[in-house]
């Protein structure tokens, strides 16, 4: 495994494949959330992962505005991409940041694998939720925003408690209040507000995998229908919670590998037909 640091973020690189997959996690996770994927994919791809800026419990607490996050991600991608396009593998807040990164840097991305987050902030998704579901979403997001505002040991206890309530698989020793700044920015309209997020409209092949065993979804039915109908795209539902890559890693990896290799197979078939 290779290691490097970019803008104070520790980067871990495994595998010697021709294509690079940049993996971006969400709350309340770290780079470790992709362990099972790296173990399988490193034999075919070059896997790059890191803990999101501000999420590393071993580093000082700091919030990152949307623009600041984009600058860090751009520096990371440019440092690892070998001047080739990368595949993005994204989950939770990693989807939010990764989708925005793609919209701002389309020439750097060849394909996207999104996990459990689709058009989460769209009017269609909000309309699809019941009053009770809306209250649940508001409840956990407001609690985490408050935890960030309080900070310190109390904020960390609040964060770890919420992670346990939500069934997050990340070990508690890696979870801290430092991970909560996206919720504070989102709910409090603080500096670096995410109101400037560009609507995500992928023009590259995309695989979307989501769990069905959740109290509410992070996408609208219309979004998955539209995505599934696009050439080169695929939508897969798994009987898991918000973390399908951890709950069912073997199936998750099989779906990812099958989808990633299909374009290559299609290209070979086209060459054979031409011959």
PDB file of N, CA and C in Angstrom, residues 135-175:
ATOM      1  N   UNK A 135     -40.010  14.227   9.654  1.00  0.00           N
ATOM      2  CA  UNK A 135     -39.632  14.542  11.029  1.00  0.00           C
ATOM      3  C   UNK A 135     -38.382  13.771  11.437  1.00  0.00           C
ATOM      4  N   UNK A 136     -38.276  12.507  10.999  1.00  0.00           N
ATOM      5  CA  UNK A 136     -37.084  11.721  11.312  1.00  0.00           C
ATOM      6  C   UNK A 136     -35.839  12.339  10.693  1.00  0.00           C
ATOM      7  N   UNK A 137     -35.939  12.725   9.429  1.00  0.00           N
ATOM      8  CA  UNK A 137     -34.800  13.337   8.748  1.00  0.00           C
ATOM      9  C   UNK A 137     -34.386  14.627   9.451  1.00  0.00           C
ATOM     10  N   UNK A 138     -35.367  15.463   9.732  1.00  0.00           N
ATOM     11  CA  UNK A 138     -35.084  16.733  10.400  1.00  0.00           C
ATOM     12  C   UNK A 138     -34.495  16.494  11.786  1.00  0.00           C
ATOM     13  N   UNK A 139     -34.999  15.475  12.470  1.00  0.00           N
ATOM     14  CA  UNK A 139     -34.554  15.190  13.824  1.00  0.00           C
ATOM     15  C   UNK A 139     -33.086  14.817  13.914  1.00  0.00           C
ATOM     16  N   UNK A 140     -32.652  13.864  13.071  1.00  0.00           N
ATOM     17  CA  UNK A 140     -31.251  13.447  13.191  1.00  0.00           C
ATOM     18  C   UNK A 140     -30.306  14.513  12.644  1.00  0.00           C
ATOM     19  N   UNK A 141     -30.712  15.219  11.599  1.00  0.00           N
ATOM     20  CA  UNK A 141     -29.846  16.251  11.056  1.00  0.00           C
ATOM     21  C   UNK A 141     -29.700  17.427  12.026  1.00  0.00           C
ATOM     22  N   UNK A 142     -30.790  17.814  12.663  1.00  0.00           N
ATOM     23  CA  UNK A 142     -30.735  18.918  13.628  1.00  0.00           C
ATOM     24  C   UNK A 142     -29.910  18.545  14.853  1.00  0.00           C
ATOM     25  N   UNK A 143     -30.006  17.275  15.276  1.00  0.00           N
ATOM     26  CA  UNK A 143     -29.239  16.816  16.434  1.00  0.00           C
ATOM     27  C   UNK A 143     -27.747  16.875  16.138  1.00  0.00           C
ATOM     28  N   UNK A 144     -27.367  16.451  14.955  1.00  0.00           N
ATOM     29  CA  UNK A 144     -25.948  16.468  14.594  1.00  0.00           C
ATOM     30  C   UNK A 144     -25.444  17.893  14.390  1.00  0.00           C
ATOM     31  N   UNK A 145     -26.300  18.771  13.882  1.00  0.00           N
ATOM     32  CA  UNK A 145     -25.927  20.179  13.749  1.00  0.00           C
ATOM     33  C   UNK A 145     -25.705  20.790  15.126  1.00  0.00           C
ATOM     34  N   UNK A 146     -26.578  20.446  16.071  1.00  0.00           N
ATOM     35  CA  UNK A 146     -26.442  20.941  17.443  1.00  0.00           C
ATOM     36  C   UNK A 146     -25.184  20.393  18.086  1.00  0.00           C
ATOM     37  N   UNK A 147     -24.868  19.124  17.830  1.00  0.00           N
ATOM     38  CA  UNK A 147     -23.658  18.521  18.381  1.00  0.00           C
ATOM     39  C   UNK A 147     -22.421  19.281  17.915  1.00  0.00           C
ATOM     40  N   UNK A 148     -22.410  19.659  16.639  1.00  0.00           N
ATOM     41  CA  UNK A 148     -21.278  20.439  16.123  1.00  0.00           C
ATOM     42  C   UNK A 148     -21.175  21.786  16.831  1.00  0.00           C
ATOM     43  N   UNK A 149     -22.322  22.425  17.028  1.00  0.00           N
ATOM     44  CA  UNK A 149     -22.335  23.737  17.676  1.00  0.00           C
ATOM     45  C   UNK A 149     -21.841  23.643  19.120  1.00  0.00           C
ATOM     46  N   UNK A 150     -22.189  22.568  19.808  1.00  0.00           N
ATOM     47  CA  UNK A 150     -21.758  22.379  21.201  1.00  0.00           C
ATOM     48  C   UNK A 150     -20.278  22.013  21.246  1.00  0.00           C
ATOM     49  N   UNK A 151     -19.889  21.071  20.389  1.00  0.00           N
ATOM     50  CA  UNK A 151     -18.494  20.653  20.296  1.00  0.00           C
ATOM     51  C   UNK A 151     -18.003  19.902  21.525  1.00  0.00           C
ATOM     52  N   UNK A 152     -16.706  19.640  21.578  1.00  0.00           N
ATOM     53  CA  UNK A 152     -16.089  19.003  22.730  1.00  0.00           C
ATOM     54  C   UNK A 152     -16.599  17.606  23.018  1.00  0.00           C
ATOM     55  N   UNK A 153     -16.319  17.100  24.224  1.00  0.00           N
ATOM     56  CA  UNK A 153     -16.743  15.751  24.612  1.00  0.00           C
ATOM     57  C   UNK A 153     -18.254  15.559  24.551  1.00  0.00           C
ATOM     58  N   UNK A 154     -19.011  16.600  24.916  1.00  0.00           N
ATOM     59  CA  UNK A 154     -20.473  16.480  24.875  1.00  0.00           C
ATOM     60  C   UNK A 154     -20.943  16.288  23.435  1.00  0.00           C
ATOM     61  N   UNK A 155     -20.373  17.050  22.518  1.00  0.00           N
ATOM     62  CA  UNK A 155     -20.735  16.915  21.114  1.00  0.00           C
ATOM     63  C   UNK A 155     -20.399  15.541  20.569  1.00  0.00           C
ATOM     64  N   UNK A 156     -19.261  15.014  20.993  1.00  0.00           N
ATOM     65  CA  UNK A 156     -18.866  13.679  20.540  1.00  0.00           C
ATOM     66  C   UNK A 156     -19.789  12.606  21.095  1.00  0.00           C
ATOM     67  N   UNK A 157     -20.195  12.737  22.357  1.00  0.00           N
ATOM     68  CA  UNK A 157     -21.150  11.778  22.936  1.00  0.00           C
ATOM     69  C   UNK A 157     -22.465  11.817  22.160  1.00  0.00           C
ATOM     70  N   UNK A 158     -22.945  13.013  21.839  1.00  0.00           N
ATOM     71  CA  UNK A 158     -24.174  13.149  21.070  1.00  0.00           C
ATOM     72  C   UNK A 158     -24.029  12.494  19.692  1.00  0.00           C
ATOM     73  N   UNK A 159     -22.872  12.684  19.073  1.00  0.00           N
ATOM     74  CA  UNK A 159     -22.616  12.125  17.746  1.00  0.00           C
ATOM     75  C   UNK A 159     -22.584  10.608  17.792  1.00  0.00           C
ATOM     76  N   UNK A 160     -21.884  10.058  18.758  1.00  0.00           N
ATOM     77  CA  UNK A 160     -21.786   8.603  18.864  1.00  0.00           C
ATOM     78  C   UNK A 160     -23.126   7.978  19.215  1.00  0.00           C
ATOM     79  N   UNK A 161     -23.903   8.677  20.027  1.00  0.00           N
ATOM     80  CA  UNK A 161     -25.236   8.176  20.370  1.00  0.00           C
ATOM     81  C   UNK A 161     -26.131   8.134  19.131  1.00  0.00           C
ATOM     82  N   UNK A 162     -26.101   9.196  18.349  1.00  0.00           N
ATOM     83  CA  UNK A 162     -26.905   9.223  17.128  1.00  0.00           C
ATOM     84  C   UNK A 162     -26.437   8.164  16.139  1.00  0.00           C
ATOM     85  N   UNK A 163     -25.128   7.952  16.051  1.00  0.00           N
ATOM     86  CA  UNK A 163     -24.609   6.917  15.154  1.00  0.00           C
ATOM     87  C   UNK A 163     -25.123   5.544  15.564  1.00  0.00           C
ATOM     88  N   UNK A 164     -25.170   5.297  16.861  1.00  0.00           N
ATOM     89  CA  UNK A 164     -25.680   4.020  17.359  1.00  0.00           C
ATOM     90  C   UNK A 164     -27.166   3.880  17.064  1.00  0.00           C
ATOM     91  N   UNK A 165     -27.931   4.947  17.275  1.00  0.00           N
ATOM     92  CA  UNK A 165     -29.375   4.923  17.012  1.00  0.00           C
ATOM     93  C   UNK A 165     -29.650   4.631  15.537  1.00  0.00           C
ATOM     94  N   UNK A 166     -28.831   5.196  14.657  1.00  0.00           N
ATOM     95  CA  UNK A 166     -29.026   5.019  13.219  1.00  0.00           C
ATOM     96  C   UNK A 166     -28.414   3.726  12.690  1.00  0.00           C
ATOM     97  N   UNK A 167     -27.759   2.965  13.564  1.00  0.00           N
ATOM     98  CA  UNK A 167     -27.195   1.686  13.160  1.00  0.00           C
ATOM     99  C   UNK A 167     -25.920   1.787  12.354  1.00  0.00           C
ATOM    100  N   UNK A 168     -25.188   2.870  12.503  1.00  0.00           N
ATOM    101  CA  UNK A 168     -23.952   3.050  11.744  1.00  0.00           C
ATOM    102  C   UNK A 168     -22.921   1.998  12.152  1.00  0.00           C
ATOM    103  N   UNK A 169     -22.257   1.357  11.196  1.00  0.00           N
ATOM    104  CA  UNK A 169     -21.302   0.287  11.506  1.00  0.00           C
ATOM    105  C   UNK A 169     -19.913   0.771  11.912  1.00  0.00           C
ATOM    106  N   UNK A 170     -19.607   2.045  11.731  1.00  0.00           N
ATOM    107  CA  UNK A 170     -18.273   2.550  12.046  1.00  0.00           C
ATOM    108  C   UNK A 170     -17.966   2.393  13.537  1.00  0.00           C
ATOM    109  N   UNK A 171     -16.781   1.902  13.914  1.00  0.00           N
ATOM    110  CA  UNK A 171     -16.402   1.767  15.321  1.00  0.00           C
ATOM    111  C   UNK A 171     -16.463   3.114  16.033  1.00  0.00           C
ATOM    112  N   UNK A 172     -16.979   3.120  17.254  1.00  0.00           N
ATOM    113  CA  UNK A 172     -17.191   4.374  17.971  1.00  0.00           C
ATOM    114  C   UNK A 172     -15.894   5.137  18.208  1.00  0.00           C
ATOM    115  N   UNK A 173     -14.768   4.421  18.287  1.00  0.00           N
ATOM    116  CA  UNK A 173     -13.508   5.118  18.545  1.00  0.00           C
ATOM    117  C   UNK A 173     -13.066   5.982  17.361  1.00  0.00           C
ATOM    118  N   UNK A 174     -13.675   5.788  16.208  1.00  0.00           N
ATOM    119  CA  UNK A 174     -13.345   6.603  15.043  1.00  0.00           C
ATOM    120  C   UNK A 174     -14.347   7.731  14.819  1.00  0.00           C
ATOM    121  N   UNK A 175     -15.390   7.775  15.660  1.00  0.00           N
ATOM    122  CA  UNK A 175     -16.466   8.752  15.476  1.00  0.00           C
ATOM    123  C   UNK A 175     -16.273   9.928  16.432  1.00  0.00           C
TER     124      UNK A 175
END
